[in-house]
Amino acid sequence: MQGLKKVFGLLVCVLLLSSRVFAQGEDESKMDWFGEAKLGIFIHWGIYSVNGIDESWSFFNDYISYEDYMKQLEGFTAANYDPERWAELIKSSGAKYAVLTAKHHDGVALWDSKVSDLTVVKKSPAGRDLVGPFMDALEKEGLKKGIYYSVLDWSHPDYDRKTRTEYRYKNDPKRFQKFVDFNFKQLEELSLGYQPDLYWFDGDWEHKAEEWKSKQLKEQLLAWNPNLIINSRIGGGLGDYDTPEQGVPVTRPHSKYWELCLTMNNSWGYQHNDHDYKSPGELLRVFVDCLHMGGNLLLDMGPKPDGSIPEEAENILKEFGRWTSKHASAIYETQAGIPAGHVFAPTTLSKDKKILYIYLDYKVNESLVIKGLKNKINRIWVVGNGTKLEHREVGKMYWSQVPGLKYIDIPDNVYDKDITVLAVLLDGEVDLYREKGQVIESN
């Protein structure tokens, strides 16, 4: 009998372990599309575009009165809003997903929320749901649907804070719970109404995860959609991926999955005085940095209050489309590249680690050199036009384990106007020499 108990106990342990492994497999597999997407488009659209001021922060920091901020509702028309064209432009850029600000910190909802009167449907000339048509357009184009939602709401009467210096109340858990319940209800509307593939939360810094009920919230969101992906700004370390902002990481973030969110100019939403747009080439270099470190770029644009896209933003998306369509094989089927120092350029690797992709935003002096590569090179070609390139190895000593320098000659006529990509086919998985070199002991 005792033996049977031991066997039964062992069987239970095996079953529990198996179920955990299966659950982990499910969690991991739902991230596949995100890891392969590489590029997404962030859309900050709201009433702040009317005066072209900082979204929500302008009244929170007392740069403008709350009343004057909300007067922008009167000018938010969405008269030229064309969600189908938005989705087509986003797809043509090479992006695989988009994230729309359904509600920023100002509390103004872009959909017809049944638990709030502060919506563009009820309070602005737009007078209609703006979230649903865009989600439908994304789905039609085969793009993943993302919704941005601020967990804090500086307009809500049950939220404790009004501005940086003013509070409605302090230390009233019951009242704060009323606000959290409101959040759950709005997220139920969004989840059941639009079935997003991804939630991009923001604003968690003002309270602890326990106060936001982050664990319960995630459980509820996953009950509505088990394949839902959630960013790291839900609190409590519960997110599926990290979201560094604006500053390009110099070293790879610790999370396996991560995404840099970056503005095209210096503003998230549309600001008519901000003409300081980064060039398409500059943004493509940032994109390549993200690829090199195994992450995604979430590139932001801010539509005008009538729903039209600024000409500069449209041009950037079209230039991205030119480059991504030409170099698709070196973008979507890749993983993080080799460590810095082996070649003076960002790199990525194919999924099987047998192709090394090298991204050049400059013309090399004489030849490009790869250091510390043990592999034999079978072939090198220019991605996008197929031109085969010659290479040679210099300085390999028969007595040393240190590889020679592998030089690649690149003719002037193969360079891309922004970033040239070389594909280096190896004789097996990439194998790098990472030691300090050798001293001759016998010759």
XYZ file of C-alpha atoms in Angstrom:
443
model
C 0.000 0.000 0.000
C 2.843 2.345 0.904
C 4.469 1.564 -2.455
C 1.252 2.427 -4.283
C 1.111 5.764 -2.461
C 4.658 6.547 -3.551
C 3.876 5.656 -7.156
C 0.695 7.722 -7.043
C 2.565 10.671 -5.540
C 5.249 10.417 -8.213
C 2.578 10.279 -10.923
C 0.899 13.409 -9.532
C 4.240 15.247 -9.526
C 4.897 14.230 -13.138
C 1.425 15.379 -14.200
C 1.821 18.710 -12.394
C 5.236 19.230 -13.958
C 3.875 18.347 -17.386
C 0.998 20.805 -17.008
C 3.438 23.554 -16.048
C 5.633 22.820 -19.040
C 2.559 22.860 -21.288
C 1.404 26.164 -19.817
C 4.850 27.637 -20.300
C 4.766 26.431 -23.890
C 1.458 28.201 -24.448
C 2.783 31.402 -22.914
C 5.897 31.234 -25.061
C 4.122 30.400 -28.313
C 1.751 33.336 -28.049
C 4.809 35.605 -28.246
C 5.935 34.160 -31.574
C 4.204 36.761 -33.725
C 5.535 39.580 -31.555
C 9.105 38.327 -31.755
C 8.841 38.058 -35.538
C 6.987 41.354 -36.095
C 10.055 43.617 -35.641
C 8.152 46.816 -36.502
C 4.970 48.327 -35.107
C 3.329 51.737 -35.417
C 2.251 53.688 -32.325
C -0.578 56.200 -32.830
C -1.117 58.985 -30.301
C -4.422 60.551 -31.306
C -6.594 62.624 -29.028
C -7.947 66.071 -28.272
C -4.430 67.328 -27.449
C -3.822 67.509 -31.204
C -6.255 70.434 -31.505
C -3.961 72.970 -29.833
C -0.895 70.859 -30.464
C 0.117 70.584 -26.808
C 1.497 67.824 -24.604
C -1.059 65.074 -24.189
C -2.468 65.170 -20.616
C 0.799 66.441 -19.138
C 0.070 70.041 -20.132
C -2.693 70.383 -17.533
C -1.124 67.953 -15.046
C 1.976 70.186 -14.913
C -0.143 73.379 -14.761
C 1.029 74.659 -18.161
C -2.623 75.108 -19.049
C -5.800 75.017 -16.963
C -7.827 71.836 -16.992
C -10.805 73.769 -18.364
C -8.810 75.167 -21.288
C -7.374 71.736 -21.988
C -10.839 70.201 -22.215
C -12.058 72.973 -24.542
C -10.068 71.149 -27.196
C -12.964 68.687 -27.366
C -14.792 71.316 -29.402
C -12.178 71.202 -32.167
C -11.692 67.446 -32.365
C -13.621 66.614 -35.539
C -12.064 63.456 -37.031
C -13.636 64.812 -40.248
C -10.955 63.242 -42.488
C -10.409 60.087 -40.467
C -9.843 57.204 -42.868
C -8.973 54.082 -40.850
C -8.659 51.923 -43.965
C -6.032 54.242 -45.416
C -4.216 54.328 -42.059
C -4.060 50.528 -42.027
C -2.924 50.322 -45.660
C -0.144 52.846 -45.030
C 0.961 51.027 -41.888
C 1.072 47.696 -43.695
C 3.017 49.201 -46.593
C 5.670 50.452 -44.137
C 6.543 46.881 -43.212
C 4.937 47.076 -39.775
C 3.123 44.005 -38.516
C 1.066 45.620 -35.742
C -0.248 48.985 -34.584
C -1.205 50.432 -31.195
C -3.858 53.170 -30.843
C -4.303 55.381 -27.775
C -7.868 54.477 -26.831
C -7.514 56.554 -23.656
C -4.601 58.655 -22.442
C -4.051 60.025 -18.927
C -6.596 62.791 -19.584
C -9.382 60.190 -19.442
C -10.877 61.093 -22.832
C -12.029 57.856 -24.462
C -12.013 57.404 -28.236
C -14.827 54.854 -28.048
C -18.408 55.029 -26.780
C -17.735 53.966 -23.214
C -20.892 53.148 -21.317
C -19.298 53.915 -17.941
C -17.987 57.396 -18.789
C -19.381 60.566 -20.339
C -15.875 61.807 -21.144
C -15.690 60.413 -24.666
C -15.206 61.951 -28.110
C -18.474 60.248 -29.048
C -20.478 62.270 -26.517
C -18.383 65.419 -26.110
C -16.783 66.247 -29.479
C -17.850 66.912 -33.082
C -16.288 63.558 -33.989
C -19.430 62.051 -32.498
C -18.589 58.409 -33.207
C -16.487 55.449 -32.158
C -12.951 55.859 -33.479
C -11.414 52.665 -32.077
C -13.618 50.058 -33.703
C -13.168 51.108 -37.354
C -9.381 51.121 -36.990
C -9.327 47.714 -35.307
C -11.468 46.379 -38.156
C -9.153 47.942 -40.750
C -6.070 46.407 -39.115
C -7.684 42.998 -39.056
C -8.635 43.332 -42.721
C -4.974 44.039 -43.588
C -3.765 41.062 -41.545
C -2.107 43.252 -38.905
C -2.158 42.619 -35.171
C -4.384 44.954 -33.140
C -2.979 46.901 -30.187
C -4.780 49.179 -27.744
C -3.083 51.715 -25.477
C -4.888 52.293 -22.174
C -3.837 54.500 -19.288
C -4.552 52.884 -15.926
C -4.456 56.304 -14.271
C -7.072 58.917 -15.150
C -6.492 62.482 -13.964
C -10.064 63.418 -14.899
C -11.966 60.707 -13.052
C -13.713 61.858 -9.845
C -12.650 58.708 -7.983
C -8.981 58.868 -8.962
C -6.922 60.366 -6.141
C -4.697 62.735 -8.106
C -5.687 65.751 -10.252
C -2.382 67.460 -11.023
C 1.230 67.249 -9.930
C 0.433 69.453 -6.909
C -3.252 68.749 -6.290
C -5.040 65.671 -4.959
C -8.734 64.865 -4.677
C -8.050 62.743 -1.622
C -5.330 60.685 0.038
C -5.380 57.237 1.636
C -8.966 56.256 0.849
C -8.751 52.604 -0.308
C -12.523 52.228 -0.744
C -12.754 55.199 -3.072
C -9.704 54.091 -4.996
C -11.281 50.644 -5.367
C -14.246 52.344 -7.067
C -11.808 53.750 -9.607
C -10.159 50.361 -10.141
C -13.605 48.862 -10.747
C -14.143 51.568 -13.383
C -10.901 50.536 -15.107
C -12.024 46.906 -15.173
C -15.337 47.911 -16.745
C -13.715 49.999 -19.473
C -11.239 47.236 -20.239
C -14.121 44.797 -20.470
C -15.700 47.072 -23.082
C -12.474 47.221 -25.066
C -11.707 43.514 -24.731
C -15.119 42.178 -25.679
C -15.840 44.915 -28.201
C -12.599 44.877 -30.198
C -10.689 41.680 -29.261
C -7.207 43.290 -29.234
C -4.135 41.102 -29.649
C -2.071 43.374 -27.410
C -2.604 45.858 -24.581
C -0.117 48.684 -24.158
C -0.693 49.884 -20.593
C 0.726 53.117 -19.220
C 0.543 55.189 -16.033
C 1.197 52.488 -13.444
C 3.895 54.492 -11.633
C 1.513 56.383 -9.322
C 0.353 53.275 -7.426
C 1.546 49.808 -6.526
C 0.494 46.747 -8.492
C -1.548 45.559 -5.500
C -3.569 48.781 -5.605
C -4.170 48.497 -9.339
C -5.189 44.838 -8.807
C -2.742 44.058 -11.594
C -2.672 40.305 -11.015
C -6.463 40.066 -11.034
C -6.627 42.336 -14.051
C -4.240 40.191 -16.065
C -6.137 37.046 -15.108
C -9.387 38.636 -16.258
C -7.888 39.891 -19.528
C -6.515 36.423 -20.275
C -9.895 34.886 -19.475
C -11.320 37.030 -22.271
C -8.395 36.240 -24.595
C -5.823 33.579 -23.574
C -3.456 34.685 -26.365
C -3.409 38.334 -25.312
C 0.002 40.007 -24.980
C 0.514 42.659 -22.298
C 3.382 45.116 -21.989
C 5.477 45.644 -18.857
C 3.639 48.735 -17.595
C 0.914 46.841 -15.800
C 3.018 46.666 -12.623
C 4.212 43.765 -10.537
C 6.483 42.296 -13.194
C 3.462 40.781 -14.904
C 4.108 42.020 -18.429
C 5.149 39.882 -21.368
C 7.713 42.321 -22.767
C 9.699 45.420 -21.810
C 9.075 48.865 -23.285
C 12.060 51.235 -23.170
C 11.063 54.714 -24.327
C 12.716 57.278 -26.621
C 16.333 56.603 -25.646
C 17.828 53.888 -27.837
C 19.327 51.116 -25.652
C 23.094 50.773 -25.919
C 23.056 47.234 -24.552
C 20.291 44.711 -24.984
C 17.461 44.878 -22.396
C 17.268 41.880 -20.091
C 13.825 40.738 -21.235
C 13.728 38.156 -24.028
C 11.039 40.242 -25.716
C 11.273 44.018 -25.833
C 10.226 46.999 -27.897
C 11.572 50.529 -28.168
C 8.831 53.151 -28.517
C 10.118 56.219 -30.344
C 8.620 59.404 -31.774
C 9.194 60.531 -35.364
C 9.810 64.092 -34.155
C 9.932 65.164 -30.490
C 6.228 64.754 -29.691
C 3.937 61.786 -29.200
C 0.766 63.511 -30.376
C 0.442 65.994 -33.218
C 2.036 69.360 -32.454
C 1.895 71.865 -35.302
C 5.019 73.674 -34.063
C 7.162 70.537 -33.892
C 8.825 70.239 -37.285
C 11.922 68.523 -35.916
C 11.303 65.210 -37.640
C 14.068 62.658 -37.730
C 15.048 61.691 -41.245
C 13.937 58.279 -42.571
C 17.602 57.254 -42.628
C 18.094 58.184 -38.974
C 15.006 56.216 -37.964
C 16.055 53.225 -40.041
C 19.370 53.187 -38.174
C 17.450 53.029 -34.905
C 15.352 50.222 -36.335
C 18.494 48.298 -37.247
C 19.863 48.825 -33.716
C 16.682 47.188 -32.386
C 17.070 44.290 -34.811
C 20.712 43.857 -33.772
C 19.683 43.547 -30.117
C 16.745 41.232 -30.818
C 13.974 43.754 -30.218
C 11.165 45.593 -31.979
C 10.680 49.244 -32.879
C 7.290 50.818 -32.125
C 7.463 53.993 -34.215
C 5.032 56.716 -33.186
C 3.034 59.170 -35.273
C 0.476 61.758 -34.228
C -2.492 62.366 -36.562
C -4.113 65.821 -36.788
C -7.461 66.510 -35.062
C -9.284 65.884 -38.346
C -7.675 62.447 -38.597
C -5.284 63.238 -41.436
C -1.668 62.099 -41.158
C 1.071 64.773 -41.311
C 2.952 64.749 -44.597
C 6.290 64.211 -42.842
C 4.984 61.122 -41.045
C 3.517 59.697 -44.227
C 6.826 60.177 -46.017
C 8.696 58.350 -43.238
C 6.310 55.398 -43.444
C 6.702 55.222 -47.222
C 10.515 55.297 -46.924
C 10.334 52.529 -44.342
C 8.239 50.571 -46.815
C 10.847 50.962 -49.534
C 13.632 49.670 -47.283
C 11.725 46.889 -45.504
C 10.297 45.439 -48.715
C 13.787 45.318 -50.239
C 15.383 43.727 -47.165
C 12.533 41.589 -45.807
C 14.655 38.421 -45.600
C 17.099 40.243 -43.294
C 14.369 41.602 -41.010
C 11.510 39.275 -40.136
C 13.262 35.896 -40.020
C 16.165 37.040 -37.857
C 17.337 37.055 -34.264
C 19.848 39.165 -32.338
C 23.247 39.456 -33.960
C 26.782 38.676 -32.845
C 28.528 40.706 -30.111
C 30.048 44.059 -30.985
C 33.689 44.080 -32.018
C 33.633 41.363 -34.654
C 32.518 43.783 -37.374
C 32.064 47.550 -37.331
C 28.320 47.393 -38.018
C 25.102 46.064 -36.475
C 24.322 42.437 -37.282
C 21.581 39.842 -37.012
C 21.478 36.084 -37.495
C 19.037 33.885 -39.371
C 16.923 31.581 -37.227
C 19.289 28.661 -37.849
C 22.316 30.911 -37.127
C 23.889 30.002 -40.460
C 23.470 33.405 -42.142
C 25.101 36.484 -40.694
C 23.441 39.720 -41.842
C 25.543 42.883 -41.733
C 23.936 46.357 -41.918
C 26.058 49.172 -43.326
C 24.968 52.808 -43.130
C 28.324 53.901 -44.582
C 30.649 53.092 -47.464
C 33.625 51.081 -46.284
C 37.208 52.184 -46.784
C 38.817 49.547 -49.027
C 37.091 46.433 -47.593
C 34.803 45.377 -44.759
C 36.504 43.139 -42.210
C 35.031 40.426 -39.975
C 37.195 39.422 -36.998
C 37.097 36.264 -34.920
C 34.865 34.271 -37.256
C 35.895 30.603 -37.126
C 33.462 29.501 -39.828
C 34.261 29.060 -43.442
C 32.275 31.480 -45.605
C 30.357 29.706 -48.366
C 28.872 32.746 -50.056
C 28.223 36.468 -49.616
C 25.535 38.472 -51.402
C 23.871 41.881 -51.207
C 20.331 41.550 -49.871
C 17.780 43.046 -52.208
C 19.694 42.635 -55.433
C 21.536 39.334 -55.066
C 24.957 40.586 -56.148
C 27.624 38.052 -55.108
C 30.654 39.524 -53.337
C 34.225 38.291 -53.138
C 36.016 37.673 -49.851
C 39.445 36.596 -48.649
C 41.092 35.634 -45.358
C 44.260 37.389 -44.215
C 46.640 36.650 -41.347
C 45.607 33.104 -40.400
C 48.609 31.364 -38.784
C 48.732 27.576 -39.035
C 49.841 27.237 -35.422
C 47.150 29.510 -33.962
C 43.508 28.903 -33.085
C 42.789 32.571 -33.714
C 40.907 33.013 -37.036
C 42.305 35.301 -39.696
C 40.709 38.537 -40.784
C 37.989 37.960 -43.363
C 37.772 40.828 -45.848
C 34.769 41.553 -48.080
C 35.080 43.772 -51.157
C 32.009 45.936 -51.802
C 31.636 47.758 -55.143
C 30.141 51.254 -55.075
C 27.165 50.361 -57.250
C 25.547 47.974 -54.722
C 25.078 50.425 -51.850
C 21.538 51.243 -50.708
C 20.819 54.944 -50.228
C 20.059 54.359 -46.547
C 21.405 51.055 -45.226
C 23.056 48.293 -47.249
C 22.609 44.724 -46.021
C 25.064 41.896 -46.675
C 24.178 38.233 -46.184
C 27.101 35.983 -45.211
C 26.312 32.285 -45.604
C 28.411 30.171 -43.215
C 29.338 26.482 -43.286
C 27.346 25.868 -40.111
C 26.040 27.702 -37.051
C 28.056 30.848 -36.383
C 31.186 30.063 -34.378
C 33.138 32.960 -32.891
C 36.564 33.222 -31.329
C 36.056 35.184 -28.078
C 39.401 34.695 -26.338
C 42.413 37.009 -26.000
C 44.705 35.611 -28.661
C 47.760 33.358 -28.491
C 51.525 33.552 -28.153
C 53.708 31.270 -30.277
C 55.267 28.471 -28.242
C 56.622 26.220 -30.981
C 57.224 26.843 -34.664
